[in-house]
Coordinates of C-alpha atoms in Angstrom, one line a residue:
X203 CA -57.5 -1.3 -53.6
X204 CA -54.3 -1.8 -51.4
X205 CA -51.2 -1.0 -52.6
X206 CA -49.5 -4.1 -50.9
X207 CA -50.4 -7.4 -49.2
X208 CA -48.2 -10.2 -47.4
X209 CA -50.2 -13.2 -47.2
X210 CA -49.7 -16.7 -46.3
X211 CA -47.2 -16.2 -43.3
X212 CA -47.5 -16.7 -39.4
X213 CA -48.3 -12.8 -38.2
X214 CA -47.4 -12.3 -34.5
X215 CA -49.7 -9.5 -33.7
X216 CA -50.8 -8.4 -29.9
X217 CA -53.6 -10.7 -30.2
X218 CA -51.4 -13.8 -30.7
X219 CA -49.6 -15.5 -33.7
X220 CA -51.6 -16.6 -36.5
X221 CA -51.9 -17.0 -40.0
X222 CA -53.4 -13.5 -41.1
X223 CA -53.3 -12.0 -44.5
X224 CA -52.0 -8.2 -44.0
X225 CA -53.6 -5.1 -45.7
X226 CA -51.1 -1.9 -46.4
X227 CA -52.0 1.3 -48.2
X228 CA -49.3 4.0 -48.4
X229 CA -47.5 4.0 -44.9
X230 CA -49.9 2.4 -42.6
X231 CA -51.6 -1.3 -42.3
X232 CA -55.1 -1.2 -42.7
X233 CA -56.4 -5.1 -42.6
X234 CA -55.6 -8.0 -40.9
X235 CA -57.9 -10.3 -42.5
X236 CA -58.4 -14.3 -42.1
X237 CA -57.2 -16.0 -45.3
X238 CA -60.5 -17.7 -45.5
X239 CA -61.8 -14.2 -45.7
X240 CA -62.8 -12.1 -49.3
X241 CA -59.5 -12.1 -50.6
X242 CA -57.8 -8.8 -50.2
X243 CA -57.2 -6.8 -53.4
X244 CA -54.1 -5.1 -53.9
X245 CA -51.2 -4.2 -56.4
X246 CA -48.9 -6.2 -55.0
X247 CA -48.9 -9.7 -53.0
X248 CA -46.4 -10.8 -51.3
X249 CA -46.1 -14.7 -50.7
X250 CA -44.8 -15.5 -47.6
X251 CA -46.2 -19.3 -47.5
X252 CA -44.3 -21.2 -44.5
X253 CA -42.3 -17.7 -43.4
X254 CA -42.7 -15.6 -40.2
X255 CA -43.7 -12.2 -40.3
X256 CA -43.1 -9.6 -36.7
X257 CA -42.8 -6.0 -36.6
X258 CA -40.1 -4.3 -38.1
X259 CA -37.1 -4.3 -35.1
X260 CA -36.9 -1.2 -33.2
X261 CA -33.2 -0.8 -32.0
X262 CA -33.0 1.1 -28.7
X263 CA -29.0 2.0 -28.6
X264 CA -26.8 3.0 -31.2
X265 CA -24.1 5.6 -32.0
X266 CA -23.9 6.9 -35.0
X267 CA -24.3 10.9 -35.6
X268 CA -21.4 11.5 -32.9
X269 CA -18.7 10.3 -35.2
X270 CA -19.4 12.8 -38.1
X271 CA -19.7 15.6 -36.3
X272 CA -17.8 19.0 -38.6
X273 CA -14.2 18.4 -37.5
X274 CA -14.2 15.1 -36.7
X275 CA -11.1 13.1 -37.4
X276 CA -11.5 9.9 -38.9
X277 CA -10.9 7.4 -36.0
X278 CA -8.9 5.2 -38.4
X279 CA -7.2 7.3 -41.0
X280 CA -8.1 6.3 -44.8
X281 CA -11.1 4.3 -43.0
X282 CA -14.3 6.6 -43.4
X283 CA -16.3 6.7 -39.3
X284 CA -19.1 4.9 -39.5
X285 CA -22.0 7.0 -39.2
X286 CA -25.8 6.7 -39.8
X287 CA -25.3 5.2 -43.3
X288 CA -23.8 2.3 -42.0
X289 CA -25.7 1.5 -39.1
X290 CA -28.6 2.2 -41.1
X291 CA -27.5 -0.1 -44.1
X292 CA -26.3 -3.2 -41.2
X293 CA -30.2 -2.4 -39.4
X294 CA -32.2 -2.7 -42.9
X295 CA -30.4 -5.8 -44.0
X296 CA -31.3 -7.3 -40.9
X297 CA -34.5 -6.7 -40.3
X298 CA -34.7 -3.3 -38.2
X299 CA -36.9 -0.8 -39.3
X300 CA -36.1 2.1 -36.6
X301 CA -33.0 3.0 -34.6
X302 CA -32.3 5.3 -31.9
X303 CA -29.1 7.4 -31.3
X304 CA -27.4 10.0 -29.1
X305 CA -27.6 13.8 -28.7
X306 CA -25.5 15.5 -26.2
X307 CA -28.2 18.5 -24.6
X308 CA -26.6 21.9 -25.0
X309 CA -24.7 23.9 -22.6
X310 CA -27.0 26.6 -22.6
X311 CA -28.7 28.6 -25.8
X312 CA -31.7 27.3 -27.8
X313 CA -31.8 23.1 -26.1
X314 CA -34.2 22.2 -29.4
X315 CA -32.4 23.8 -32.1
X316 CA -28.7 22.9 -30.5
X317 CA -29.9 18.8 -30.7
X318 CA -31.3 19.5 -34.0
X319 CA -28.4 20.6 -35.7
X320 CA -26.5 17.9 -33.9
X321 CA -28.4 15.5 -35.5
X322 CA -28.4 17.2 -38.8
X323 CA -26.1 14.0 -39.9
X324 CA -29.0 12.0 -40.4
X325 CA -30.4 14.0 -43.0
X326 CA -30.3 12.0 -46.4
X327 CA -28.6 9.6 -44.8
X328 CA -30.9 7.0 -43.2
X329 CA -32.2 3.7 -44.6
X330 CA -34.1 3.7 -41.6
X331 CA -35.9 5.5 -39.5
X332 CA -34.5 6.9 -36.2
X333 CA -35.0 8.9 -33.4
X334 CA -32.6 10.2 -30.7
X335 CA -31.7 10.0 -26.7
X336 CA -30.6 13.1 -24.8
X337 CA -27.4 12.7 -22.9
X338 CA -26.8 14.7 -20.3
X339 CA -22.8 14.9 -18.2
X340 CA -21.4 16.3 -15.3
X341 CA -20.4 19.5 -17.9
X342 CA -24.5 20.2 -18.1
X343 CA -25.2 23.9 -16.5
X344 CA -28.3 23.6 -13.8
X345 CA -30.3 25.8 -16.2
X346 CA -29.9 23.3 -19.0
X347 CA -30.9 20.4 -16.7
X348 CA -33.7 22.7 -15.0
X349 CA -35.1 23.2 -19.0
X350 CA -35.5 19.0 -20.5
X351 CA -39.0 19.6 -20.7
X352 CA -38.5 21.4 -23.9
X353 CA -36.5 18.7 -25.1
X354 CA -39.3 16.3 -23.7
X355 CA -41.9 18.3 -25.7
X356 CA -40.0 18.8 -29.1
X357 CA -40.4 14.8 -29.9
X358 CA -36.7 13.0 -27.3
X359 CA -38.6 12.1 -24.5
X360 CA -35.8 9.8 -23.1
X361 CA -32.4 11.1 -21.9
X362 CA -29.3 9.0 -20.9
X363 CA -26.7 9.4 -18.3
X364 CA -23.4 7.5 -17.0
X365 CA -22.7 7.0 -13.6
X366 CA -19.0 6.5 -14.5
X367 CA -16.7 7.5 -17.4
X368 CA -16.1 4.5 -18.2
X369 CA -12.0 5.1 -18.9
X370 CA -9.3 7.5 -17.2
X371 CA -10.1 10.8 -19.1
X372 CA -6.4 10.7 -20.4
X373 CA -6.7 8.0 -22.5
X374 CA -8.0 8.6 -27.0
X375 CA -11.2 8.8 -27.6
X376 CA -12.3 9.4 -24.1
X377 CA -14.6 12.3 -23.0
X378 CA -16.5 13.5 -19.8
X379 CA -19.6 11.0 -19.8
X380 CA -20.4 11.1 -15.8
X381 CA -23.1 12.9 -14.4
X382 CA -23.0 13.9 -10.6
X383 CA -25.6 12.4 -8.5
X384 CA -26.8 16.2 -7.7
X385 CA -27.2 16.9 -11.2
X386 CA -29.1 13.6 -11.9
X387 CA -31.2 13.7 -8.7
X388 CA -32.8 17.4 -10.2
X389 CA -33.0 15.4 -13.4
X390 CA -34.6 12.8 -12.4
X391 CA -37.2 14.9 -11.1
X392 CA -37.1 17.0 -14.2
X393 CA -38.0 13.5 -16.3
X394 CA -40.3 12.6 -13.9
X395 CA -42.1 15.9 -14.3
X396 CA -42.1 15.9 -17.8
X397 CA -43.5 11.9 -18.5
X398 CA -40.2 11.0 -20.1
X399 CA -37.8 7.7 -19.7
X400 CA -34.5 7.8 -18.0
X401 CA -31.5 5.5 -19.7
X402 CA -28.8 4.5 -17.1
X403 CA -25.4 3.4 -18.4
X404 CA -24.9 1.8 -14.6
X405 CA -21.3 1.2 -12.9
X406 CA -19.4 2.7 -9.9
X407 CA -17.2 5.2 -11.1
X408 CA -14.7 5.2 -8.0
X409 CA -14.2 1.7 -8.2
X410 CA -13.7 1.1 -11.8
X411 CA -11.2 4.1 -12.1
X412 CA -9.2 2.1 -8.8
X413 CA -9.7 -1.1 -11.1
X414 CA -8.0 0.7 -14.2
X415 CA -4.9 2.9 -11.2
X416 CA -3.9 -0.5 -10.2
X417 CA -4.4 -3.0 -12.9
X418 CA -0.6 -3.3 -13.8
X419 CA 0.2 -4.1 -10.5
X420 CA -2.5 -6.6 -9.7
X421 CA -1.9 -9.1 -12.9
X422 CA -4.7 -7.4 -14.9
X423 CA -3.2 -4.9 -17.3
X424 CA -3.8 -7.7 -20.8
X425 CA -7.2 -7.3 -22.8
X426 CA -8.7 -10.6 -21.4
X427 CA -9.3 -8.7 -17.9
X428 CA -11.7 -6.3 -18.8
X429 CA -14.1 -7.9 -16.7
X430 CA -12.2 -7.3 -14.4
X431 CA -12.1 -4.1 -14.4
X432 CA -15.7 -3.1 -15.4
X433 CA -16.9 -5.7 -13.0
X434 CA -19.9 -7.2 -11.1
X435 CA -19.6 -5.7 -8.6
X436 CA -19.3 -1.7 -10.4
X437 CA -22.7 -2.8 -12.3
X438 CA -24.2 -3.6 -8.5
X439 CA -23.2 -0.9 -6.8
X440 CA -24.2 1.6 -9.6
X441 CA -27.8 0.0 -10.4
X442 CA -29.0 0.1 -6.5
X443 CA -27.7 3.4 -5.9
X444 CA -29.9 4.9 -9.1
X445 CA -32.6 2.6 -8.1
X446 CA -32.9 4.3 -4.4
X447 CA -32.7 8.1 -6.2
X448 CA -35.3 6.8 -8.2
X449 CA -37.6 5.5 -6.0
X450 CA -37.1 9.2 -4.0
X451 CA -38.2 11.0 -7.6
X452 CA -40.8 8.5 -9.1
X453 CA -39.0 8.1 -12.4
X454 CA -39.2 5.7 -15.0
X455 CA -35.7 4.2 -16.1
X456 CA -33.9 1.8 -17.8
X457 CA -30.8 0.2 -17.2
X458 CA -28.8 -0.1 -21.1
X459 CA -26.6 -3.1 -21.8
X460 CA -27.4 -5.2 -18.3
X461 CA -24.1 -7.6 -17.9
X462 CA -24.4 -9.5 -15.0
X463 CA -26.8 -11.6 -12.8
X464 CA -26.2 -8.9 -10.2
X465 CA -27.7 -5.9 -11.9
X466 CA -30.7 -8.1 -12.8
X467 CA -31.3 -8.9 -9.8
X468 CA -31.7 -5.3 -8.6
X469 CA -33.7 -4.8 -11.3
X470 CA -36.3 -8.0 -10.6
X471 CA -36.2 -6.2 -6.6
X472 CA -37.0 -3.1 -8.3
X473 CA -40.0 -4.7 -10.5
X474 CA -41.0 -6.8 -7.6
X475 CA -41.7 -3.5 -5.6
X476 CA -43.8 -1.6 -8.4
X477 CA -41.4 0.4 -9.7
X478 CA -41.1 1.5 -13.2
X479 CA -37.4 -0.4 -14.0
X480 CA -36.4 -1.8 -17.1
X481 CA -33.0 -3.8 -18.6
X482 CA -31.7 -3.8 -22.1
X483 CA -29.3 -6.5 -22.7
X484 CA -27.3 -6.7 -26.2
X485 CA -27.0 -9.3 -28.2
X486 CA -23.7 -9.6 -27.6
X487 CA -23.7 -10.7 -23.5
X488 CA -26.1 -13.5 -25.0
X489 CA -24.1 -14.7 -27.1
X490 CA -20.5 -14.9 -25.4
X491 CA -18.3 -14.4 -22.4
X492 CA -15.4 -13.1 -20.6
X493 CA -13.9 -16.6 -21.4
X494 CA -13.6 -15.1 -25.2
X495 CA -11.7 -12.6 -24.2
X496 CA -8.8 -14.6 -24.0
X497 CA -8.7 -15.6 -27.9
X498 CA -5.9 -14.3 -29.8
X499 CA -8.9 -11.3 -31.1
X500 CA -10.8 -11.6 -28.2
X501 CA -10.6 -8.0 -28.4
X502 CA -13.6 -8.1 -30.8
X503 CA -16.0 -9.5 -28.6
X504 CA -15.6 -6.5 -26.4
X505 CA -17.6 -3.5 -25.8
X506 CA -18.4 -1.8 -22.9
X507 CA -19.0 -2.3 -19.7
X508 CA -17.5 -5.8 -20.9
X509 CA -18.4 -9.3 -21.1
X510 CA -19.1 -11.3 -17.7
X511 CA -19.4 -15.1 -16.9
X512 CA -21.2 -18.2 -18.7
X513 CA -23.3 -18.1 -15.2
X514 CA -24.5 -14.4 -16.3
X515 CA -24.5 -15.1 -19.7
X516 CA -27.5 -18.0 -19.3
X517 CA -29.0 -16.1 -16.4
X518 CA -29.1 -13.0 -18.7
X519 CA -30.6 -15.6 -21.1
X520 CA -33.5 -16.7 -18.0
X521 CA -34.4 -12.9 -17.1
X522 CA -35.2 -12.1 -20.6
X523 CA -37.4 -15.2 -21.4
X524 CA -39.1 -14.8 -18.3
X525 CA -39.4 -11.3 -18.0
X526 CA -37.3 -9.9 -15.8
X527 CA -35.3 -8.1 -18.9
X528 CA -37.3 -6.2 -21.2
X529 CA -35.7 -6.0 -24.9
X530 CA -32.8 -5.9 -27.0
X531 CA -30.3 -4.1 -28.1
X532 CA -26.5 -3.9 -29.5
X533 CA -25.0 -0.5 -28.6
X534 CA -24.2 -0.3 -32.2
X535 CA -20.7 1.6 -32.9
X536 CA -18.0 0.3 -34.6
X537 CA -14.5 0.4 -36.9
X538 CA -13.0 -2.1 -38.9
X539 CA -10.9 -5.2 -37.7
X540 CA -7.6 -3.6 -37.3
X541 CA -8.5 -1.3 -35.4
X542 CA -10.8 -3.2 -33.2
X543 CA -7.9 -5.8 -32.0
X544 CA -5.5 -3.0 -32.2
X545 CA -5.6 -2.4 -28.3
X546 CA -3.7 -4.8 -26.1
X547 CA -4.3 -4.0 -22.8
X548 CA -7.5 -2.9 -20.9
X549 CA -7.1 0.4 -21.0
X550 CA -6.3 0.8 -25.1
X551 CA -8.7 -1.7 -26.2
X552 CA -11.5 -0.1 -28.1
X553 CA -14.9 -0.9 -27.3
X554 CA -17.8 -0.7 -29.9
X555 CA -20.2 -3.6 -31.2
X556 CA -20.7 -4.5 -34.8
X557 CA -23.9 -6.8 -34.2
X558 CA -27.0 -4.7 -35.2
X559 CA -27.7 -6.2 -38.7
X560 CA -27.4 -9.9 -36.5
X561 CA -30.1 -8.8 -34.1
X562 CA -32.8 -9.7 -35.1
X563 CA -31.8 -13.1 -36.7
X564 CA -29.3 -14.7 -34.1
X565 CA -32.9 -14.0 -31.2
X566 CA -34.6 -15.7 -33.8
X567 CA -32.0 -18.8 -34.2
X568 CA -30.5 -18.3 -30.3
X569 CA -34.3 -17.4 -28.7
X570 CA -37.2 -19.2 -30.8
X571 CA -36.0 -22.0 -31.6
X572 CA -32.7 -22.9 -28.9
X573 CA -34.6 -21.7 -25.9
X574 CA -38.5 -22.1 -26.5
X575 CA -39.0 -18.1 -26.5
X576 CA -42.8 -17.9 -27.7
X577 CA -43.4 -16.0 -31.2
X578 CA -45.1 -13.3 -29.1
X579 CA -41.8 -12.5 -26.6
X580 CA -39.3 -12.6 -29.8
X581 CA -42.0 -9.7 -31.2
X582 CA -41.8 -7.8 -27.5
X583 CA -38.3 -8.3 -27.0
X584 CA -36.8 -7.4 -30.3
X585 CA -39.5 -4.4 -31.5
X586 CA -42.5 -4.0 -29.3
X587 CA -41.0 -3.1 -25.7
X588 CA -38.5 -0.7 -26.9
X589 CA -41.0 1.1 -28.7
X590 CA -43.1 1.4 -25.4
X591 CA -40.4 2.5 -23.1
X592 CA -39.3 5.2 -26.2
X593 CA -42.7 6.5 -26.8
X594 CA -42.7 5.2 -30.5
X595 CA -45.9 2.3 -29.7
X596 CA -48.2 2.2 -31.0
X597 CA -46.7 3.6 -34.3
X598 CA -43.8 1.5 -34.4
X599 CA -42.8 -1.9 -33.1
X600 CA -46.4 -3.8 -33.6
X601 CA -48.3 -5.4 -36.7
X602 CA -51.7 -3.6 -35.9
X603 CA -54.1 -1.7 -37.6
X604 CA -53.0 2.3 -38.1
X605 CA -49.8 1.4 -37.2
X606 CA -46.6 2.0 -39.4
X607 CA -46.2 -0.9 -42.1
X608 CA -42.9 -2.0 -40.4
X609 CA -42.4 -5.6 -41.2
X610 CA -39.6 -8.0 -41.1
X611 CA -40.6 -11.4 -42.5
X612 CA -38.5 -14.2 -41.6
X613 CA -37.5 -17.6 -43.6
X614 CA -37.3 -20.4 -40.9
X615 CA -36.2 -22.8 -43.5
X616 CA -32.7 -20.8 -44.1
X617 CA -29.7 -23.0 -42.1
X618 CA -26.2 -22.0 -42.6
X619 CA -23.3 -20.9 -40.8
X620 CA -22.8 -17.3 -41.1
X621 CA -20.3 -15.5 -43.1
X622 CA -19.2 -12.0 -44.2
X623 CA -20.4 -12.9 -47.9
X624 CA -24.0 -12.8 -45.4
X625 CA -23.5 -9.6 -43.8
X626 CA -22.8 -5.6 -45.0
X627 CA -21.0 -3.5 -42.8
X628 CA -17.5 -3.6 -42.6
X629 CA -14.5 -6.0 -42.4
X630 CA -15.6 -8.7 -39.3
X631 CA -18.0 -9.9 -37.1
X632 CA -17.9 -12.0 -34.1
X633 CA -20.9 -14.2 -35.1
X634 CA -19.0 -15.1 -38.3
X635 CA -18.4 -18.9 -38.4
X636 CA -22.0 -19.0 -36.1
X637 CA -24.6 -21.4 -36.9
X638 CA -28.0 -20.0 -37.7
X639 CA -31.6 -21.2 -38.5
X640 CA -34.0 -18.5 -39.7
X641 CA -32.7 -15.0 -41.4
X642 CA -34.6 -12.0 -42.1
X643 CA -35.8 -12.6 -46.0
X644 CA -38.1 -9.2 -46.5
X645 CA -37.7 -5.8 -45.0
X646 CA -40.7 -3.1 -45.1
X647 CA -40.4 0.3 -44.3
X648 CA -43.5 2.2 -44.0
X649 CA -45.0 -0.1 -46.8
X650 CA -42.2 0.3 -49.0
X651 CA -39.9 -2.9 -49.5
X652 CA -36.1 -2.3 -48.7
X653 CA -35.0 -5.5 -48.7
X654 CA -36.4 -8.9 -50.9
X655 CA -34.5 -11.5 -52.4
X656 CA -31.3 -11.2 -51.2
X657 CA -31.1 -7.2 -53.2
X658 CA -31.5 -4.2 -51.4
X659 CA -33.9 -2.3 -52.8
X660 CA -34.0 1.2 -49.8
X661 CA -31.5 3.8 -50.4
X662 CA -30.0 6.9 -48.1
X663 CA -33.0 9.3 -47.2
X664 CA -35.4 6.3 -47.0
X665 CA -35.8 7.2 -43.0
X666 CA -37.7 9.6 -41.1
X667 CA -37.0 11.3 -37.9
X668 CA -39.9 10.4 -35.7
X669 CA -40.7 12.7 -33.1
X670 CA -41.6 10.4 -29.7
X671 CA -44.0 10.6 -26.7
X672 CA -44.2 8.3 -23.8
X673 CA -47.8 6.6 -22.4
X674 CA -47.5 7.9 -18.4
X675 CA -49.0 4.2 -17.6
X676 CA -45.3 2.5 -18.5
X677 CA -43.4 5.5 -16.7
X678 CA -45.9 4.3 -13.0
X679 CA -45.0 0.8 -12.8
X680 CA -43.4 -2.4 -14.6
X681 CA -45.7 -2.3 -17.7
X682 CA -44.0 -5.1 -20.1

């Protein structure tokens, strides 16, 4: 007998959507059967009559673990950082079932055990399950850089590097994120080597920095010009020049939180050439623009790079329905609302993104039924392609048999404007006040419901670390 089956619902699978009755015993589906099939047997049903049912969301970029590091201060005194609790708690309530954070790699010592213990936040804490990136900075020794491989090995097969860092090092809350292009040229190779993924966080370093040395004096100092500083033409500049290393080293990569028509463009001449490229884009360049910026909060809205134009916004929309982009994602890291509009000019506003419980719902709403994205692409772009370019497919990301039982099922008929009586992390959120049609209804994790009937049911320690390999077939050429 199975211990759970959801029945009745629309089941986008990699065969297609259709209605499918699905069979879960412990952790893993282990039917998809044809309602006009033997009925399956099971301990529990769940109904899910007129409702949509994808794969569990995989989130490819947030930042939780660095913020409770031991010694720490809290970034908002009296305010408790958010750390993988809350991420976790916003993810589960909206539908995403695994999440991926950061790890710096280690000087020098023990690589493994230094990320490990790094990561040792997550323990007990997770409603989800997660996994973890490897970043690497301009402060890596070449003996640490020469040695990924054992990170690739122990289970973080994709590492992440800034070509800029991103604000003047004497500003709060900024640290040494760059890496040199000698250091990433040996890493590339390293990754390359070693079958794992390369994240990019792309813009010119020598320009922005310029942008931020004469911003006063140009009439671009206030918040609302952020896009001018991290501009179109730093996201250009930066994407072609680690598109050319990596066509010298073979590497498969990914471009994180794609802003512009400009960087997708060197992405689809990337694609169009064979190469193994890939864009995230976040929910929140879909969903506004620089023009927000100038709101009495338009702080909120920002994170970086920043926000660009209405033209990149809908061409951002175009490349991800047609292909061009590959998935999701919402650089999760955030405060609460005073501190988030507390900065007033470009160089003190804070960035940080709030929208990772939204995710999976505002696609659904903004995607399915706005824009005509098929079933299919919502299921690639929100789970399935991020767990293919971060080694967790075919366990995570898919409705298939042997896979996880990750499962979000989805209520078309819910329509309402949302508010923060809707959502569960923290004090704001720019899609307050945002019309919606469709919310995540049911959460499973590993065939275990989380979330049903508007109660959480999961608690801390629900989540796993999952220890990740990538397929060498996505890492040769543009594979989804």
């Amino acid at each position: 007998m199975l211990d759970l089956v959801i029945k009745g619902g629309t089941v986008v699978t990699p065969a297609g959507a259709g209605k499918w009755d699905v069979g879960i015993i412990g952790e893993k589906i282990v039917a998809l059967a044809s309602p006009e099939a033997v009925p399956l047997e099971s301990k529990r049903t769940i109904d899910a009559g007129g409702k949509i049912v994808v794969p569990g969301g995989v989130e490819s970029h947030i930042h939780a673990a660095s913020y409770m590091q031991p010694g720490m201060p809290q970034v908002v005194p009296g305010v408790p950082n958010p750390g993988p609790i809350d991420h976790t708690l916003g993810a589960i309530w909206g539908g995403t079932t695994t999440v991926v954070d950061f790890a710096p790699a280690p000087k020098e010592g023990d690589l493994v055990k230094g990320v490990t213990d790094y990561l040792s936040v997550w323990k007990g804490q997770g409603y989800c399950d997660y996994g973890s990136h490897i970043v690497y900075t301009d402060t890596n020794s070449p003996d640490s850089i020469n040695r990924v491989g054992e990170l690739v090995r122990a289970g973080f097969p994709s590492v992440k590097v800034f070509t800029t860092n991103i604000r003047p090092l004497k500003v709060a809350y900024s640290v040494v994120s760059k890496i040199d292009m000698g250091r990433l040229e040996v890493l590339m190779r390293g990754m390359e080597r070693e079958n794992g993924m390369l994240a990019v966080h792309g813009e010119d370093d020598e320009i922005v920095m310029y942008n931020y040395l004469t911003a006063k004096e140009t009439g671009r100092w206030d918040w609302f010009n952020a896009h001018e500083i991290h501009s179109k033409l730093v996201e250009d500049m930066a994407f072609r020049r680690v598109i050319r290393l990596a066509k010298k080293t073979g590497v498969g990569l990914y471009f994180v939180h794609v802003t512009a028509s400009d960087g997708m463009e060197a992405i689809q001449e990337a694609r169009s050439e064979s190469m193994a490229v890939y864009g995230e884009v976040l929910t929140l360049a879909l969903s506004f623009n620089a023009d927000n910026y100038k709101e009495p909060d338009g702080m909120k809205y920002h994170t970086y790079p920043s926000l660009k134009y209405e033209e990149d916004k809908q061409n951002l929309w175009k490349g991800l329905l047609q292909g061009d982009l590959t998935f999701v994602a919402t650089d999760s890291g955030f405060t609460n609302y005073e501190d988030k509009i507390a900065g007033k000019n470009v160089l003190d506003m804070r960035g940080g993104n709030i929208g990772i419980e939204i995710r999976m719902g505002i696609m659904y709403s903004e995607g399915v039924l706005k824009r005509g994205m098929s079933l299919e692409r919502y299921a690639d772009v929100t789970a399935t392609n991020a767990a293919k370019a971060l080694g967790l497919y075919p366990r995570k990301g898919v409705i298939a048999i042997g896979s996880d039982a990750d499962i979000c099922i989805i209520d078309p008929s819910v329509k309402k404007k949302l508010t923060m009586k809707d959502l569960h992390v923290r004090d704001y959120s720019p899609w307050v006040g945002w019309p919606v049609e469709g919310w995540p209804a049911t959460v499973v994790l590993r065939g275990k419901v989380k979330v049903e009937g508007g109660k959480l049911l999961g608690k801390p320690g629900d989540g796993q670390f999952i220890p990740r390999k990538l397929t060498s077939a996505y890492l040769q050429r543009p594979s989804f």
